[in-house]
Amino acid sequence: MIVVVAGRRIDAPGAQPSRFPLTRREITYKRILAQLRAMGATAVVCSAACGADLLTLTAARELGIPRHIILPYHEDWFLEDSVTDRPGDWEALYRSLLAEAREAGDLVVMEFARGSDDAFRAANERILSEA
């Protein structure tokens, strides 16, 4: 089963209402890991934002499941806009997962304008297409 993730990012400081506080990181990871096992996942396709995306990619790595990462624009911009802009130490994880995906030929970096709605919409469409 191919798993497609359009995850929720960790809450920004002071977010109201709180939807995904950093304190839920570990329990969320454990639940994702268990769900991937239970589903018999054979691949994961998603982006790599802090929160559910990176947690799912990490769980897939632990289980030896292939991971396909789609970014809407340059990976350093995405790092700034969708990874390090929220609490938690996500950068090293992001970089290691991208390096593994690049080495496996499973990293797609699209060339959209930074931060545009069109970029994220196109990335979501590409995620579905890849799956």
PDB file of C-alpha atoms in Angstrom:
ATOM      1  CA  MET A   1       0.000   0.000   0.000  1.00  0.00           C
ATOM      2  CA  ILE A   2       1.347   3.397  -1.004  1.00  0.00           C
ATOM      3  CA  VAL A   3       0.763   6.014   1.680  1.00  0.00           C
ATOM      4  CA  VAL A   4       0.296   9.655   0.681  1.00  0.00           C
ATOM      5  CA  VAL A   5       0.742  12.249   3.407  1.00  0.00           C
ATOM      6  CA  ALA A   6      -0.480  15.828   3.403  1.00  0.00           C
ATOM      7  CA  GLY A   7       0.514  16.488   6.969  1.00  0.00           C
ATOM      8  CA  ARG A   8      -0.012  19.092   9.586  1.00  0.00           C
ATOM      9  CA  ARG A   9       2.942  21.175  10.677  1.00  0.00           C
ATOM     10  CA  ILE A  10       3.912  21.723  14.286  1.00  0.00           C
ATOM     11  CA  ASP A  11       2.100  24.741  15.731  1.00  0.00           C
ATOM     12  CA  ALA A  12       3.763  28.127  15.602  1.00  0.00           C
ATOM     13  CA  PRO A  13       4.479  29.593  19.054  1.00  0.00           C
ATOM     14  CA  GLY A  14       1.261  30.851  20.638  1.00  0.00           C
ATOM     15  CA  ALA A  15      -0.987  29.288  17.983  1.00  0.00           C
ATOM     16  CA  GLN A  16      -4.662  29.468  18.890  1.00  0.00           C
ATOM     17  CA  PRO A  17      -6.302  27.128  18.639  1.00  0.00           C
ATOM     18  CA  SER A  18      -3.487  24.688  19.178  1.00  0.00           C
ATOM     19  CA  ARG A  19      -3.710  21.837  16.680  1.00  0.00           C
ATOM     20  CA  PHE A  20      -0.299  20.120  16.797  1.00  0.00           C
ATOM     21  CA  PRO A  21       1.821  21.248  19.734  1.00  0.00           C
ATOM     22  CA  LEU A  22       5.441  20.163  19.829  1.00  0.00           C
ATOM     23  CA  THR A  23       4.682  18.178  22.994  1.00  0.00           C
ATOM     24  CA  ARG A  24       2.705  15.720  20.802  1.00  0.00           C
ATOM     25  CA  ARG A  25       5.686  14.943  18.572  1.00  0.00           C
ATOM     26  CA  GLU A  26       6.702  11.636  20.169  1.00  0.00           C
ATOM     27  CA  ILE A  27       3.220  10.172  20.578  1.00  0.00           C
ATOM     28  CA  THR A  28       2.371  11.182  17.020  1.00  0.00           C
ATOM     29  CA  TYR A  29       5.521   9.500  15.742  1.00  0.00           C
ATOM     30  CA  LYS A  30       4.659   6.280  17.591  1.00  0.00           C
ATOM     31  CA  ARG A  31       1.131   6.305  16.181  1.00  0.00           C
ATOM     32  CA  ILE A  32       2.364   6.885  12.634  1.00  0.00           C
ATOM     33  CA  LEU A  33       4.894   4.077  13.019  1.00  0.00           C
ATOM     34  CA  ALA A  34       2.211   1.695  14.256  1.00  0.00           C
ATOM     35  CA  GLN A  35      -0.183   2.703  11.482  1.00  0.00           C
ATOM     36  CA  LEU A  36       2.410   2.200   8.730  1.00  0.00           C
ATOM     37  CA  ARG A  37       3.094  -1.274  10.127  1.00  0.00           C
ATOM     38  CA  ALA A  38      -0.602  -2.137  10.430  1.00  0.00           C
ATOM     39  CA  MET A  39      -1.345  -0.942   6.891  1.00  0.00           C
ATOM     40  CA  GLY A  40       1.533  -2.870   5.391  1.00  0.00           C
ATOM     41  CA  ALA A  41       2.809   0.304   3.741  1.00  0.00           C
ATOM     42  CA  THR A  42       5.116  -0.306   0.785  1.00  0.00           C
ATOM     43  CA  ALA A  43       6.006   3.336   0.034  1.00  0.00           C
ATOM     44  CA  VAL A  44       5.442   6.840   1.376  1.00  0.00           C
ATOM     45  CA  VAL A  45       5.007   9.911  -0.820  1.00  0.00           C
ATOM     46  CA  CYS A  46       4.919  13.366   0.745  1.00  0.00           C
ATOM     47  CA  SER A  47       6.678  16.659   1.182  1.00  0.00           C
ATOM     48  CA  ALA A  48       9.076  17.257   4.090  1.00  0.00           C
ATOM     49  CA  ALA A  49       7.615  19.944   6.343  1.00  0.00           C
ATOM     50  CA  CYS A  50       8.139  19.851  10.102  1.00  0.00           C
ATOM     51  CA  GLY A  51       5.450  17.817  11.788  1.00  0.00           C
ATOM     52  CA  ALA A  52       3.542  14.944  10.220  1.00  0.00           C
ATOM     53  CA  ASP A  53       5.594  14.854   6.990  1.00  0.00           C
ATOM     54  CA  LEU A  54       8.981  14.467   8.673  1.00  0.00           C
ATOM     55  CA  LEU A  55       7.581  12.126  11.315  1.00  0.00           C
ATOM     56  CA  THR A  56       6.076   9.873   8.642  1.00  0.00           C
ATOM     57  CA  LEU A  57       9.303   9.878   6.632  1.00  0.00           C
ATOM     58  CA  THR A  58      11.237   8.957   9.782  1.00  0.00           C
ATOM     59  CA  ALA A  59       8.860   6.111  10.612  1.00  0.00           C
ATOM     60  CA  ALA A  60       9.126   4.830   7.033  1.00  0.00           C
ATOM     61  CA  ARG A  61      12.912   4.969   7.302  1.00  0.00           C
ATOM     62  CA  GLU A  62      12.779   2.918  10.506  1.00  0.00           C
ATOM     63  CA  LEU A  63      10.608   0.324   8.780  1.00  0.00           C
ATOM     64  CA  GLY A  64      12.724   0.238   5.617  1.00  0.00           C
ATOM     65  CA  ILE A  65       9.890   1.610   3.483  1.00  0.00           C
ATOM     66  CA  PRO A  66      10.868   3.580   0.365  1.00  0.00           C
ATOM     67  CA  ARG A  67      10.273   7.314   0.671  1.00  0.00           C
ATOM     68  CA  HIS A  68       9.497   9.723  -2.177  1.00  0.00           C
ATOM     69  CA  ILE A  69       9.813  13.413  -1.312  1.00  0.00           C
ATOM     70  CA  ILE A  70       8.291  16.212  -3.378  1.00  0.00           C
ATOM     71  CA  LEU A  71       9.219  19.845  -2.694  1.00  0.00           C
ATOM     72  CA  PRO A  72       7.510  22.782  -4.424  1.00  0.00           C
ATOM     73  CA  TYR A  73      10.710  24.830  -4.716  1.00  0.00           C
ATOM     74  CA  HIS A  74      14.387  24.958  -3.770  1.00  0.00           C
ATOM     75  CA  GLU A  75      15.160  22.824  -0.740  1.00  0.00           C
ATOM     76  CA  ASP A  76      16.915  25.616   1.223  1.00  0.00           C
ATOM     77  CA  TRP A  77      13.909  27.883   0.782  1.00  0.00           C
ATOM     78  CA  PHE A  78      11.592  25.077   1.840  1.00  0.00           C
ATOM     79  CA  LEU A  79      13.793  24.504   4.889  1.00  0.00           C
ATOM     80  CA  GLU A  80      13.349  28.140   5.930  1.00  0.00           C
ATOM     81  CA  ASP A  81       9.640  28.367   5.094  1.00  0.00           C
ATOM     82  CA  SER A  82       8.346  24.990   6.271  1.00  0.00           C
ATOM     83  CA  VAL A  83      10.863  23.377   8.609  1.00  0.00           C
ATOM     84  CA  THR A  84      12.953  25.720  10.767  1.00  0.00           C
ATOM     85  CA  ASP A  85      10.255  28.375  11.124  1.00  0.00           C
ATOM     86  CA  ARG A  86       8.539  26.309  13.833  1.00  0.00           C
ATOM     87  CA  PRO A  87       9.659  24.980  17.229  1.00  0.00           C
ATOM     88  CA  GLY A  88      11.643  21.778  17.489  1.00  0.00           C
ATOM     89  CA  ASP A  89      14.982  20.725  16.097  1.00  0.00           C
ATOM     90  CA  TRP A  90      13.974  19.573  12.599  1.00  0.00           C
ATOM     91  CA  GLU A  91      16.829  20.725  10.354  1.00  0.00           C
ATOM     92  CA  ALA A  92      19.214  17.775  10.730  1.00  0.00           C
ATOM     93  CA  LEU A  93      16.360  15.322  10.197  1.00  0.00           C
ATOM     94  CA  TYR A  94      15.184  17.222   7.115  1.00  0.00           C
ATOM     95  CA  ARG A  95      18.680  17.301   5.627  1.00  0.00           C
ATOM     96  CA  SER A  96      19.347  13.607   6.276  1.00  0.00           C
ATOM     97  CA  LEU A  97      16.015  12.487   4.809  1.00  0.00           C
ATOM     98  CA  LEU A  98      16.526  14.645   1.729  1.00  0.00           C
ATOM     99  CA  ALA A  99      20.057  13.301   1.274  1.00  0.00           C
ATOM    100  CA  GLU A 100      18.762   9.721   1.417  1.00  0.00           C
ATOM    101  CA  ALA A 101      15.952  10.485  -1.029  1.00  0.00           C
ATOM    102  CA  ARG A 102      18.362  12.241  -3.402  1.00  0.00           C
ATOM    103  CA  GLU A 103      20.745   9.286  -3.315  1.00  0.00           C
ATOM    104  CA  ALA A 104      17.883   6.876  -4.048  1.00  0.00           C
ATOM    105  CA  GLY A 105      16.583   9.058  -6.888  1.00  0.00           C
ATOM    106  CA  ASP A 106      13.416   9.740  -4.893  1.00  0.00           C
ATOM    107  CA  LEU A 107      13.648  13.519  -4.422  1.00  0.00           C
ATOM    108  CA  VAL A 108      11.716  15.871  -6.697  1.00  0.00           C
ATOM    109  CA  VAL A 109      12.371  19.589  -6.337  1.00  0.00           C
ATOM    110  CA  MET A 110       9.942  21.598  -8.434  1.00  0.00           C
ATOM    111  CA  GLU A 111      10.781  25.082  -9.685  1.00  0.00           C
ATOM    112  CA  PHE A 112       7.874  27.190  -8.499  1.00  0.00           C
ATOM    113  CA  ALA A 113       8.080  30.642  -6.972  1.00  0.00           C
ATOM    114  CA  ARG A 114       8.911  30.577  -3.297  1.00  0.00           C
ATOM    115  CA  GLY A 115       5.901  30.388  -0.991  1.00  0.00           C
ATOM    116  CA  SER A 116       3.204  30.769  -3.631  1.00  0.00           C
ATOM    117  CA  ASP A 117      -0.132  28.999  -3.292  1.00  0.00           C
ATOM    118  CA  ASP A 118       0.403  27.635  -6.797  1.00  0.00           C
ATOM    119  CA  ALA A 119       3.659  26.035  -5.661  1.00  0.00           C
ATOM    120  CA  PHE A 120       2.032  24.115  -2.821  1.00  0.00           C
ATOM    121  CA  ARG A 121      -0.987  23.164  -4.925  1.00  0.00           C
ATOM    122  CA  ALA A 122       1.301  21.844  -7.672  1.00  0.00           C
ATOM    123  CA  ALA A 123       3.401  19.931  -5.135  1.00  0.00           C
ATOM    124  CA  ASN A 124       0.256  18.284  -3.741  1.00  0.00           C
ATOM    125  CA  GLU A 125      -0.825  17.331  -7.249  1.00  0.00           C
ATOM    126  CA  ARG A 126       2.627  15.896  -7.938  1.00  0.00           C
ATOM    127  CA  ILE A 127       2.508  13.921  -4.678  1.00  0.00           C
ATOM    128  CA  LEU A 128      -0.765  12.339  -5.792  1.00  0.00           C
ATOM    129  CA  SER A 129       0.614  11.735  -9.280  1.00  0.00           C
ATOM    130  CA  GLU A 130       3.772  10.052  -7.926  1.00  0.00           C
ATOM    131  CA  ALA A 131       1.676   7.786  -5.721  1.00  0.00           C
TER     132      ALA A 131
END
